């Protein structure tokens, strides 16, 4: 024998009922079937609303009952045509109106009345399903569970009398020759009054019947493919679990998984009957099998079986020095709450005995606070215990798995993952069986927590979510590089770099699933009310994705000013924008403080030398104990190119024009020729060495003639620049006569920074540079006789984008 239970969505229309009849018919070809049905989808909610309205004296309850009658009438008409069903439905609607009318007249909705009102959902659905099965040629009859399941008098969440129920089930169901279609959810007390088993209780009805009848299996037909490793609506990467243990199913159900009623596992587990979760919309899917845990296998499986959450809980905290060493405090606390039927879903107590935290559902929070403060009024008045502290807008996340027991590192992995994503754990509890780690977080972090935990324990391929500010030359090159190498990273590093956001001053694109990098231009939309970097960052915060990296490919001071806030929210940053680390000292200090206090990463290798490892090299030297004596060299790819070409005999103005056309300069070449960019790079290196330097402290020689420093377009500037071509030709000639050449170099020594023109020997490494090459010479205690040289391309969108991409991958390596 099998017990089939069908949920409300499975019988939500005439077409669905026909489909269910086909499933039952197929099952009957293999074994005898007992059917349990829920109310038709949304009907229980409509009944509860009608009862509530009637209890408030609101006559609109009649409209809700009319809607319920109309819904069932339309299904009956489609299945049976008009006739007997119409009369029967009219009679049921009349009964329901009578019950609601009594509540309306009394202006009192008791649990007893509510249980009676709610029972009509299953009574209606079971009659319709039973009649259609008979019409389809299947011998079936409707069985009212009020005649089978005996409970106590707790009308809306009744406790089952297992012995009396088992006896009745065997008497009334076991010997039936037809298919019983049993009302789920409802039962009756010893006096015959209607009770119910709590919302979702039809699952419980099915396992009660299965245990009493010694069924071979109980199949719970629902609208999902089985138990998932996490809620697929919240975690897109969640997967169906082929099998789990009874204990794991109970833990997941009690902690918020809505696939199965929390109490439904107990009868099946006690009787040793397997439970199967199947999808009535997709009967071919194998579903999830729930039974005793299999014997240990040689290869240790994943320690975590699944995640679940309750997305609205309230945390109450009872604390005070007067609790320590006082026997009976916890007993009074729990007895008080039990006396007022307040259900506790989470408990945590500090070893100091000075605080007990417990989570309850929001609807019971005010009552819980009131009764506890009454219970402990004397202690609160004497200040031995603090007033009850209530914290709202929280979520409880549960990490469940049989194999967590004795598996070192699960908690470490869990809390490290949460910490790197900036998710604050407010309270935590773990049972001695080590099967469930429950933790409380802010509600706004629930999805983020579920996704990062799930990825950490279930996925070999990890994701980082990238948001790019700027769509200029560097950003375009970066997008091309990510697009070209994404599949390689997925295959070789199990890393998926997902670009979820792009923004410039005029437009923006945002997609949590990832922007199509082949057609990203098409995705860009006007900024509308999301102006400025603040609007973009606000959207990033609203998405609140795990493993988030903001990438700054702008030259905007406003974007740089946002770095401290991003880091404080544990959002990592990779930047090619020098205006943060080379900005005002106060901004630099704020960024540095945020870096120290945050779990996020802040990488800015491309601020100095584009893709060259200059900052990393400097930090490696310092961190290993070496003393930096002097840093010198060429730190501008643009100026390196200009002077390298000048040494070949070109005219200065023509070389600058050529550099601009090649994309080596800023839109206005004066930004490069002023030496400001070079000075900022040297300033960053000075600050890395611990010197408190401002930009004004860098001695910087500008190559822009006085006559070219006024208001003018870049083209006008280039035209005027030819007036100094002769001076550069003479300087090159004079230096050459002395076996030297000229170069634009920088030096950082003894806390002082200097940038400007300098004569260097022809045999100097500087004189041997080509194209946009940069060169940095580190003279240190260890590299004193033979200084350490870092040399390579120092300008160009591709090179800089490559450096930014490398920083993204370094951050990704840390996060995942």
Coordinates of N, CA, C and O in Angstrom, one line a residue, residues 464-611:
X464 N 31.8 35.4 -8.2 CA 32.0 36.7 -7.6 C 31.2 37.7 -8.5 O 31.1 37.5 -9.7
X465 N 30.6 38.6 -7.8 CA 29.6 39.5 -8.5 C 30.4 40.9 -8.7 O 30.7 41.5 -7.7
X466 N 30.6 41.3 -9.9 CA 31.4 42.5 -10.2 C 30.5 43.6 -10.6 O 29.7 43.4 -11.5
X467 N 30.8 44.8 -10.1 CA 30.1 46.0 -10.5 C 31.1 47.0 -10.9 O 32.0 47.4 -10.1
X468 N 31.1 47.5 -12.2 CA 32.1 48.3 -12.8 C 31.6 49.8 -12.8 O 30.5 50.0 -13.3
X469 N 32.4 50.7 -12.3 CA 32.1 52.1 -12.4 C 33.0 52.7 -13.6 O 34.2 52.5 -13.5
X470 N 32.4 53.3 -14.6 CA 33.1 53.8 -15.7 C 33.0 52.8 -16.9 O 33.0 51.6 -16.7
X471 N 32.9 53.4 -18.1 CA 32.8 52.6 -19.3 C 33.8 53.1 -20.4 O 33.5 53.0 -21.6
X472 N 34.9 53.7 -19.9 CA 35.9 54.3 -20.8 C 36.8 53.2 -21.3 O 36.5 52.0 -21.3
X473 N 38.0 53.6 -21.8 CA 39.0 52.7 -22.4 C 39.3 51.6 -21.5 O 39.3 50.4 -22.0
X474 N 39.7 51.8 -20.2 CA 40.1 50.8 -19.3 C 38.9 49.8 -19.1 O 39.1 48.6 -19.2
X475 N 37.7 50.3 -18.9 CA 36.6 49.5 -18.6 C 36.2 48.6 -19.8 O 35.9 47.4 -19.6
X476 N 36.3 49.2 -21.0 CA 36.0 48.4 -22.2 C 37.0 47.3 -22.4 O 36.6 46.1 -22.7
X477 N 38.2 47.6 -22.1 CA 39.3 46.5 -22.2 C 39.0 45.4 -21.2 O 39.2 44.2 -21.4
X478 N 38.6 45.9 -19.9 CA 38.4 44.9 -18.9 C 37.2 44.0 -19.2 O 37.3 42.8 -19.0
X479 N 36.1 44.6 -19.7 CA 35.0 43.8 -20.1 C 35.3 42.8 -21.2 O 34.9 41.6 -21.1
X480 N 36.2 43.2 -22.1 CA 36.6 42.3 -23.2 C 37.4 41.1 -22.6 O 37.3 40.0 -23.0
X481 N 38.3 41.4 -21.7 CA 39.1 40.4 -21.1 C 38.3 39.4 -20.2 O 38.5 38.2 -20.3
X482 N 37.3 39.9 -19.5 CA 36.5 39.0 -18.7 C 35.7 38.1 -19.6 O 35.5 36.9 -19.4
X483 N 35.1 38.7 -20.7 CA 34.3 38.0 -21.7 C 35.2 36.9 -22.3 O 34.8 35.7 -22.4
X484 N 36.4 37.2 -22.6 CA 37.3 36.2 -23.3 C 37.8 35.1 -22.4 O 38.0 34.0 -22.9
X485 N 37.9 35.4 -21.1 CA 38.6 34.4 -20.2 C 37.6 33.8 -19.3 O 38.0 33.0 -18.4
X486 N 36.3 34.2 -19.3 CA 35.4 33.7 -18.3 C 35.2 32.2 -18.3 O 35.3 31.5 -17.3
X487 N 35.1 31.6 -19.5 CA 35.0 30.1 -19.6 C 36.2 29.4 -19.2 O 36.1 28.4 -18.5
X488 N 37.4 30.0 -19.4 CA 38.6 29.4 -19.0 C 38.7 29.4 -17.4 O 39.1 28.4 -16.8
X489 N 38.3 30.5 -16.8 CA 38.3 30.6 -15.4 C 37.3 29.6 -14.8 O 37.6 28.9 -13.8
X490 N 36.2 29.4 -15.4 CA 35.2 28.4 -15.0 C 35.7 27.0 -15.0 O 35.5 26.2 -14.1
X491 N 36.4 26.7 -16.1 CA 36.9 25.3 -16.3 C 38.2 25.0 -15.4 O 38.3 23.9 -14.8
X492 N 39.1 26.0 -15.4 CA 40.4 25.7 -14.8 C 40.4 26.1 -13.3 O 41.2 25.5 -12.5
X493 N 39.6 27.1 -12.9 CA 39.7 27.6 -11.5 C 38.4 27.4 -10.8 O 38.3 27.8 -9.6
X494 N 37.4 26.9 -11.5 CA 36.0 26.8 -10.9 C 35.6 28.1 -10.3 O 35.0 28.2 -9.2
X495 N 35.9 29.2 -11.1 CA 35.5 30.5 -10.7 C 34.7 31.2 -11.8 O 35.0 31.1 -13.0
X496 N 33.5 31.8 -11.4 CA 32.7 32.4 -12.4 C 32.7 33.9 -12.0 O 32.2 34.3 -11.0
X497 N 33.2 34.7 -12.9 CA 33.2 36.2 -12.7 C 32.0 36.8 -13.4 O 31.9 36.8 -14.7
X498 N 31.0 37.2 -12.6 CA 29.7 37.6 -13.2 C 29.7 39.2 -13.1 O 29.7 39.7 -12.0
X499 N 29.6 39.9 -14.2 CA 29.5 41.3 -14.2 C 28.0 41.6 -14.1 O 27.2 41.4 -15.0
X500 N 27.6 42.2 -12.9 CA 26.2 42.4 -12.6 C 25.9 43.9 -12.8 O 24.7 44.2 -12.8
X501 N 26.8 44.8 -12.9 CA 26.5 46.2 -13.0 C 27.6 47.0 -13.8 O 28.8 46.7 -13.7
X502 N 27.1 47.9 -14.6 CA 27.9 48.9 -15.3 C 27.3 50.2 -15.2 O 26.1 50.4 -15.3
X503 N 28.1 51.2 -15.0 CA 27.6 52.6 -14.9 C 28.6 53.6 -15.3 O 29.8 53.5 -15.1
X504 N 28.1 54.7 -16.0 CA 28.8 55.9 -16.3 C 28.0 57.1 -15.8 O 27.0 56.9 -15.2
X505 N 28.4 58.3 -16.2 CA 27.6 59.4 -15.7 C 26.3 59.6 -16.3 O 25.4 60.3 -15.8
X506 N 26.0 58.9 -17.5 CA 24.7 59.1 -18.2 C 23.8 57.9 -18.1 O 22.6 58.0 -18.1
X507 N 24.4 56.7 -18.0 CA 23.6 55.5 -18.1 C 24.1 54.3 -17.2 O 25.2 54.4 -16.7
X508 N 23.3 53.3 -17.1 CA 23.6 52.2 -16.2 C 22.9 50.9 -16.7 O 21.9 50.9 -17.3
X509 N 23.5 49.8 -16.3 CA 22.9 48.5 -16.5 C 23.1 47.7 -15.3 O 24.2 47.7 -14.6
X510 N 22.1 47.0 -14.9 CA 22.1 46.2 -13.6 C 21.3 44.9 -13.8 O 20.2 44.9 -14.3
X511 N 22.0 43.8 -13.5 CA 21.3 42.5 -13.6 C 22.0 41.5 -12.7 O 23.1 41.2 -12.8
X512 N 21.2 41.1 -11.6 CA 21.8 40.2 -10.6 C 22.3 38.9 -11.2 O 23.2 38.2 -10.6
X513 N 21.7 38.4 -12.3 CA 22.1 37.2 -13.0 C 23.3 37.4 -13.9 O 23.9 36.4 -14.4
X514 N 23.7 38.6 -14.1 CA 24.8 38.9 -15.0 C 24.4 39.5 -16.3 O 23.5 39.1 -17.0
X515 N 25.2 40.5 -16.7 CA 25.0 41.3 -18.0 C 25.6 40.5 -19.1 O 26.7 39.9 -19.0
X516 N 24.9 40.4 -20.3 CA 25.5 39.8 -21.5 C 26.6 40.7 -22.0 O 26.4 41.8 -22.5
X517 N 27.9 40.3 -21.8 CA 29.0 41.1 -22.1 C 29.2 41.2 -23.6 O 30.1 42.0 -24.1
X518 N 28.5 40.4 -24.4 CA 28.6 40.6 -25.9 C 27.8 41.8 -26.3 O 28.1 42.4 -27.3
X519 N 26.7 42.1 -25.6 CA 25.8 43.2 -25.9 C 25.6 44.1 -24.8 O 24.5 44.6 -24.5
X520 N 26.6 44.4 -24.0 CA 26.4 45.2 -22.8 C 26.0 46.7 -23.2 O 25.3 47.3 -22.4
X521 N 26.4 47.2 -24.3 CA 26.0 48.5 -24.7 C 24.4 48.6 -24.8 O 23.9 49.6 -24.4
X522 N 23.8 47.5 -25.3 CA 22.4 47.5 -25.4 C 21.7 47.5 -24.0 O 20.5 48.0 -23.9
X523 N 22.4 47.0 -23.0 CA 21.8 46.9 -21.7 C 21.8 48.2 -20.9 O 21.1 48.4 -20.0
X524 N 22.6 49.2 -21.4 CA 22.7 50.5 -20.7 C 21.5 51.3 -20.9 O 21.0 51.5 -22.0
X525 N 20.9 51.8 -19.7 CA 19.7 52.6 -19.7 C 20.0 53.9 -19.0 O 20.9 54.0 -18.2
X526 N 19.2 55.0 -19.3 CA 19.4 56.3 -18.7 C 19.4 56.1 -17.2 O 18.6 55.3 -16.6
X527 N 20.2 56.9 -16.5 CA 20.3 56.8 -15.0 C 19.0 57.2 -14.3 O 18.8 56.8 -13.2
X528 N 18.2 58.1 -14.9 CA 16.9 58.6 -14.2 C 17.2 59.1 -12.8 O 18.0 60.0 -12.7
X529 N 16.6 58.5 -11.8 CA 16.7 59.1 -10.5 C 17.9 58.5 -9.7 O 18.2 58.8 -8.6
X530 N 18.7 57.6 -10.4 CA 19.9 57.0 -9.8 C 21.2 57.8 -10.2 O 22.1 57.2 -10.6
X531 N 21.1 59.1 -10.0 CA 22.3 59.9 -10.4 C 23.5 59.7 -9.5 O 23.4 59.4 -8.3
X532 N 24.7 59.9 -10.1 CA 25.9 59.9 -9.4 C 26.3 58.5 -8.9 O 25.5 57.6 -9.0
X533 N 27.5 58.5 -8.3 CA 28.0 57.2 -7.8 C 27.1 56.7 -6.6 O 27.0 55.5 -6.4
X534 N 26.5 57.7 -5.9 CA 25.7 57.3 -4.8 C 24.5 56.5 -5.2 O 24.1 55.5 -4.6
X535 N 23.9 56.9 -6.3 CA 22.7 56.1 -6.8 C 23.1 54.7 -7.3 O 22.4 53.7 -7.0
X536 N 24.3 54.6 -7.9 CA 24.8 53.3 -8.3 C 25.1 52.4 -7.1 O 24.7 51.2 -7.1
X537 N 25.8 52.9 -6.1 CA 26.1 52.2 -4.9 C 24.9 51.8 -4.2 O 24.8 50.7 -3.6
X538 N 23.9 52.7 -4.2 CA 22.6 52.4 -3.5 C 22.0 51.1 -4.1 O 21.5 50.2 -3.4
X539 N 22.1 51.0 -5.4 CA 21.5 49.8 -6.1 C 22.3 48.6 -5.8 O 21.8 47.5 -5.6
X540 N 23.6 48.7 -5.7 CA 24.5 47.6 -5.3 C 24.1 47.1 -3.9 O 24.0 45.9 -3.7
X541 N 23.9 48.0 -3.0 CA 23.6 47.7 -1.6 C 22.2 47.0 -1.6 O 22.0 46.1 -0.8
X542 N 21.3 47.5 -2.4 CA 19.9 46.9 -2.4 C 20.0 45.5 -2.9 O 19.2 44.6 -2.4
X543 N 20.8 45.2 -3.9 CA 20.9 43.8 -4.4 C 21.6 42.9 -3.3 O 21.2 41.8 -3.2
X544 N 22.6 43.5 -2.6 CA 23.1 42.8 -1.4 C 23.6 41.4 -1.8 O 23.3 40.4 -1.1
X545 N 24.3 41.2 -2.9 CA 24.8 39.9 -3.3 C 26.1 39.5 -2.6 O 26.8 40.4 -2.1
X546 N 26.3 38.2 -2.5 CA 27.5 37.7 -1.8 C 28.6 37.9 -2.8 O 28.5 38.0 -4.0
X547 N 29.9 37.9 -2.2 CA 31.1 38.0 -3.0 C 31.0 39.1 -4.0 O 31.3 39.0 -5.2
X548 N 30.8 40.3 -3.5 CA 30.6 41.5 -4.3 C 31.9 42.3 -4.4 O 32.6 42.5 -3.4
X549 N 32.3 42.7 -5.6 CA 33.5 43.5 -5.9 C 33.1 44.7 -6.7 O 32.5 44.5 -7.8
X550 N 33.4 45.9 -6.2 CA 33.2 47.1 -7.0 C 34.5 47.4 -7.7 O 35.6 47.5 -7.0
X551 N 34.5 47.7 -9.0 CA 35.7 48.0 -9.7 C 35.6 49.4 -10.3 O 34.6 49.7 -11.0
X552 N 36.5 50.2 -9.9 CA 36.5 51.7 -10.3 C 37.5 51.9 -11.5 O 38.7 51.8 -11.3
X553 N 36.9 52.1 -12.6 CA 37.7 52.4 -13.8 C 37.5 53.8 -14.3 O 37.6 54.2 -15.4
X554 N 37.2 54.7 -13.3 CA 37.1 56.1 -13.6 C 38.3 56.9 -13.1 O 39.2 56.3 -12.6
X555 N 38.2 58.2 -13.3 CA 39.2 59.1 -12.7 C 38.4 60.1 -11.9 O 38.8 61.3 -11.8
X556 N 37.4 59.7 -11.2 CA 36.5 60.5 -10.5 C 36.8 60.6 -9.0 O 36.9 59.6 -8.4
X557 N 36.9 61.8 -8.5 CA 37.1 61.9 -7.0 C 35.9 61.5 -6.3 O 36.0 61.0 -5.1
X558 N 34.7 61.7 -6.8 CA 33.5 61.3 -6.1 C 33.4 59.8 -5.9 O 33.0 59.3 -4.9
X559 N 33.9 59.0 -6.9 CA 33.9 57.6 -6.8 C 34.9 57.2 -5.7 O 34.7 56.3 -4.9
X560 N 36.1 57.8 -5.7 CA 37.1 57.5 -4.7 C 36.6 57.8 -3.3 O 36.9 57.1 -2.4
X561 N 35.8 58.9 -3.2 CA 35.3 59.2 -1.8 C 34.3 58.1 -1.3 O 34.1 58.1 -0.1
X562 N 33.8 57.3 -2.2 CA 32.9 56.2 -1.8 C 33.6 55.0 -1.2 O 33.0 54.1 -0.6
X563 N 34.9 54.9 -1.4 CA 35.7 53.7 -1.0 C 35.5 53.4 0.5 O 35.2 52.2 0.9
X564 N 35.6 54.3 1.5 CA 35.5 54.0 2.9 C 34.1 53.3 3.2 O 34.0 52.4 3.9
X565 N 33.1 53.9 2.6 CA 31.7 53.4 2.9 C 31.5 52.0 2.4 O 30.9 51.1 3.0
X566 N 32.1 51.7 1.2 CA 32.0 50.4 0.6 C 32.8 49.4 1.5 O 32.2 48.3 1.8
X567 N 33.9 49.7 1.9 CA 34.7 48.8 2.7 C 34.1 48.6 4.1 O 34.1 47.5 4.6
X568 N 33.5 49.6 4.6 CA 32.8 49.5 5.9 C 31.6 48.5 5.8 O 31.2 47.9 6.8
X569 N 31.0 48.4 4.6 CA 30.0 47.4 4.4 C 30.5 46.1 3.9 O 29.7 45.3 3.3
X570 N 31.8 45.9 4.0 CA 32.4 44.7 3.6 C 32.3 44.4 2.1 O 32.1 43.2 1.7
X571 N 32.3 45.4 1.3 CA 32.3 45.3 -0.2 C 33.7 45.5 -0.7 O 34.3 46.6 -0.4
X572 N 34.3 44.6 -1.3 CA 35.7 44.7 -1.8 C 35.8 45.6 -3.0 O 34.8 45.8 -3.7
X573 N 36.9 46.3 -3.1 CA 37.2 47.3 -4.2 C 38.5 47.0 -4.9 O 39.5 46.7 -4.3
X574 N 38.4 47.0 -6.2 CA 39.6 47.0 -7.1 C 39.6 48.3 -7.9 O 38.5 48.5 -8.5
X575 N 40.6 49.1 -7.8 CA 40.5 50.4 -8.5 C 41.8 50.7 -9.3 O 42.9 50.4 -8.9
X576 N 41.5 51.4 -10.4 CA 42.6 52.0 -11.2 C 42.6 53.5 -11.1 O 43.4 54.2 -11.7
X577 N 41.7 54.0 -10.2 CA 41.6 55.4 -10.0 C 42.5 55.8 -8.8 O 42.4 55.4 -7.7
X578 N 43.5 56.7 -9.2 CA 44.5 57.1 -8.2 C 44.0 58.2 -7.2 O 44.7 58.5 -6.2
X579 N 42.8 58.7 -7.4 CA 42.3 59.8 -6.6 C 41.9 59.4 -5.2 O 41.4 60.2 -4.4
X580 N 42.0 58.1 -4.9 CA 41.7 57.7 -3.5 C 43.0 57.6 -2.7 O 43.1 58.4 -1.8
X581 N 43.9 56.8 -3.1 CA 45.2 56.7 -2.4 C 46.1 57.9 -2.6 O 47.0 58.1 -1.8
X582 N 45.8 58.7 -3.6 CA 46.6 59.9 -3.8 C 45.8 61.2 -3.6 O 46.2 62.3 -3.9
X583 N 44.6 61.0 -3.0 CA 43.8 62.1 -2.7 C 44.2 62.8 -1.4 O 45.3 62.6 -0.9
X584 N 43.4 63.7 -0.9 CA 43.7 64.4 0.4 C 44.0 63.4 1.5 O 43.5 62.3 1.5
X585 N 44.9 63.8 2.4 CA 45.3 62.9 3.5 C 44.2 62.4 4.3 O 44.1 61.2 4.7
X586 N 43.1 63.2 4.5 CA 42.0 62.8 5.3 C 41.3 61.6 4.6 O 40.8 60.7 5.3
X587 N 41.1 61.7 3.3 CA 40.5 60.6 2.5 C 41.4 59.3 2.6 O 40.9 58.2 2.8
X588 N 42.7 59.5 2.4 CA 43.6 58.4 2.5 C 43.5 57.7 3.9 O 43.5 56.5 4.0
X589 N 43.4 58.5 5.0 CA 43.3 58.0 6.3 C 42.0 57.2 6.5 O 42.0 56.1 7.1
X590 N 40.9 57.7 6.0 CA 39.6 57.1 6.1 C 39.6 55.7 5.4 O 39.1 54.7 5.8
X591 N 40.2 55.7 4.2 CA 40.3 54.5 3.4 C 41.2 53.5 4.2 O 40.8 52.3 4.3
X592 N 42.3 53.9 4.7 CA 43.2 53.0 5.5 C 42.5 52.5 6.7 O 42.6 51.3 7.0
X593 N 41.8 53.3 7.4 CA 41.0 52.9 8.6 C 40.0 51.8 8.3 O 39.8 50.8 8.9
X594 N 39.3 52.1 7.2 CA 38.2 51.2 6.7 C 38.8 49.9 6.3 O 38.2 48.8 6.6
X595 N 40.0 49.9 5.7 CA 40.6 48.6 5.3 C 41.0 47.8 6.5 O 40.8 46.6 6.5
X596 N 41.5 48.4 7.5 CA 41.9 47.7 8.7 C 40.7 47.1 9.5 O 40.8 46.0 10.0
X597 N 39.6 47.8 9.4 CA 38.4 47.3 10.2 C 37.5 46.4 9.4 O 36.6 45.8 10.0
X598 N 37.7 46.3 8.1 CA 36.8 45.5 7.2 C 37.4 44.2 6.9 O 38.6 43.9 6.9
X599 N 36.5 43.2 6.6 CA 36.9 41.9 6.1 C 37.0 42.0 4.6 O 37.3 40.9 4.0
X600 N 36.7 43.1 4.0 CA 36.8 43.2 2.5 C 38.2 43.5 2.1 O 39.0 43.9 2.9
X601 N 38.5 43.3 0.8 CA 39.8 43.6 0.2 C 39.8 44.9 -0.5 O 38.8 45.2 -1.2
X602 N 40.9 45.6 -0.5 CA 41.0 46.9 -1.3 C 42.3 46.8 -2.0 O 43.4 46.8 -1.4
X603 N 42.3 46.6 -3.4 CA 43.5 46.4 -4.2 C 43.6 47.6 -5.2 O 42.6 47.9 -5.8
X604 N 44.8 48.1 -5.4 CA 45.0 49.2 -6.2 C 46.3 49.2 -6.9 O 47.0 50.2 -7.2
X605 N 46.7 48.0 -7.3 CA 48.0 47.8 -7.9 C 48.2 48.7 -9.2 O 49.3 49.2 -9.4
X606 N 47.1 48.9 -9.9 CA 47.3 49.6 -11.2 C 47.4 51.1 -10.9 O 47.6 51.9 -11.9
X607 N 47.3 51.6 -9.7 CA 47.5 53.0 -9.4 C 48.9 53.5 -9.8 O 49.1 54.6 -10.0
X608 N 49.8 52.5 -9.7 CA 51.2 52.8 -10.0 C 51.8 51.8 -11.0 O 51.9 50.6 -10.7
X609 N 52.1 52.2 -12.2 CA 52.7 51.3 -13.1 C 51.8 50.4 -13.9 O 52.2 49.4 -14.4
X610 N 50.5 50.8 -14.0 CA 49.5 50.0 -14.7 C 49.5 48.5 -14.2 O 49.2 48.3 -13.1
X611 N 50.0 47.6 -15.1 CA 49.9 46.2 -14.8 C 51.2 45.7 -14.1 O 51.3 44.5 -13.8

